[in-house]
């Protein structure tokens, strides 16, 4: 008799949603994580009474009413709207690209004037079908915005030439001809009051949890633990990298406590030139409209990833996507293991999409 129905590898959002739903259906789950805390990349740590987003700024946003209702069962969300600003040398612009950005860039006032300016800038480029991020960005916003707000930031973020990156990366950002600085187009948005970790705590109620436990060590001694495994770690590592290594970008955070109440006046400030080596500075208190006497900031440095480092962003280029599909074929032939989440499915997933993917896996597994 196995002790558990499910061994869930990874106490991040995917693993926690699966554990919660399985527990609700009377199943017994053991959740393990190699880190010494739950919540995966949405983990928040309290510093100076401020919820610090330890693995990068996380703003929940979705257009899916069912997902919004689902997370609201686990937390109350505040009315935070993400409106980052970008600093290029001594100039400051609103993001995402909207009339505030264009007005500051060119002195234009109306949408027609902004569109005319962009059309004038891209006329001589002759881009019909954008083939990469550079062509996509140029054709959407023209040369000035590309040069000041996209090119160097993207080079810092991905350490690759914009011509070698897929165009979908830039299409994540809204482009608007209205004076609207909301970074997302989604209908619902906010930050859970008290941070993300309590959401995962609630989801894991009823499951057994073991931290600081790497699956590959654990399974050597405990092969008989559960009927099935839900694996949210790296899919290529599961198969011992037998087909090759999937690539990632990594991120390094330098977090400082400052003896000032308000350092930059906004939660997110992007630095879009090479002048600063970091991509952005996060001032965590502004996610929850904090009034604490001190502040905590994190400078975010994008870095090359090598095997063994913390993987953050999958690099979804042709080489990696094809390699992933070959691992996927192996996964499909592996009985009693469900691969999920951003590492198990090698996907640039937002939180709402991870919840949808986990609920889909639940549906496939339990049929309801
Ligand atoms: P994870 O949170 O990574 O969980 C996987 C867990 O598995 C980890 O805890 C890991 O330690 C564990 N694990 C891995 N291998 C093993 C092993 N061998 N043994 C045991 N445990 C293992 N999404 C948004 O919607 N809004 C945002 O603003 C946003 N900002 C982001 C900013 C950054 C810098 C990054 C990198 C991502 C951002 N995301 C954002 C995406 C969001 O972080 C993910 O969608 C979500 O955290 C994925 O959950 P997951 O469970 O798939 O993965
Ligand atoms: N981007 C940019 N300038 C900015 C912000 C974003 O050029 O000031 C580009 C960059 O290529 C980035 C992409 O837009 O990778 C997506 O940005 P987003 O903020 O969605 O990235 P993430 O939240 O994944 O860090």
Short mmCIF file of C-alpha atoms in Angstrom, two decimals, residues 115-128 138-143:
data_model
loop_
_atom_site.label_atom_id
_atom_site.label_comp_id
_atom_site.label_asym_id
_atom_site.label_seq_id
_atom_site.Cartn_x
_atom_site.Cartn_y
_atom_site.Cartn_z
CA UNK A 115 0.06 57.58 -35.36
CA UNK A 116 1.34 59.96 -38.05
CA UNK A 117 4.67 60.25 -36.27
CA UNK A 118 5.04 56.47 -36.02
CA UNK A 119 4.00 56.01 -39.68
CA UNK A 120 6.57 58.60 -40.74
CA UNK A 121 9.30 56.79 -38.79
CA UNK A 122 8.55 53.32 -40.15
CA UNK A 123 7.74 54.28 -43.76
CA UNK A 124 11.28 53.85 -45.03
CA UNK A 125 11.89 50.59 -43.13
CA UNK A 126 9.59 48.60 -45.44
CA UNK A 127 8.62 45.99 -42.84
CA UNK A 128 5.61 44.02 -44.05
CA UNK A 138 9.71 49.06 -34.93
CA UNK A 139 6.53 48.45 -36.88
CA UNK A 140 4.38 49.03 -33.78
CA UNK A 141 5.98 52.11 -32.20
CA UNK A 142 8.59 53.56 -34.59
CA UNK A 143 12.29 54.16 -34.25
#
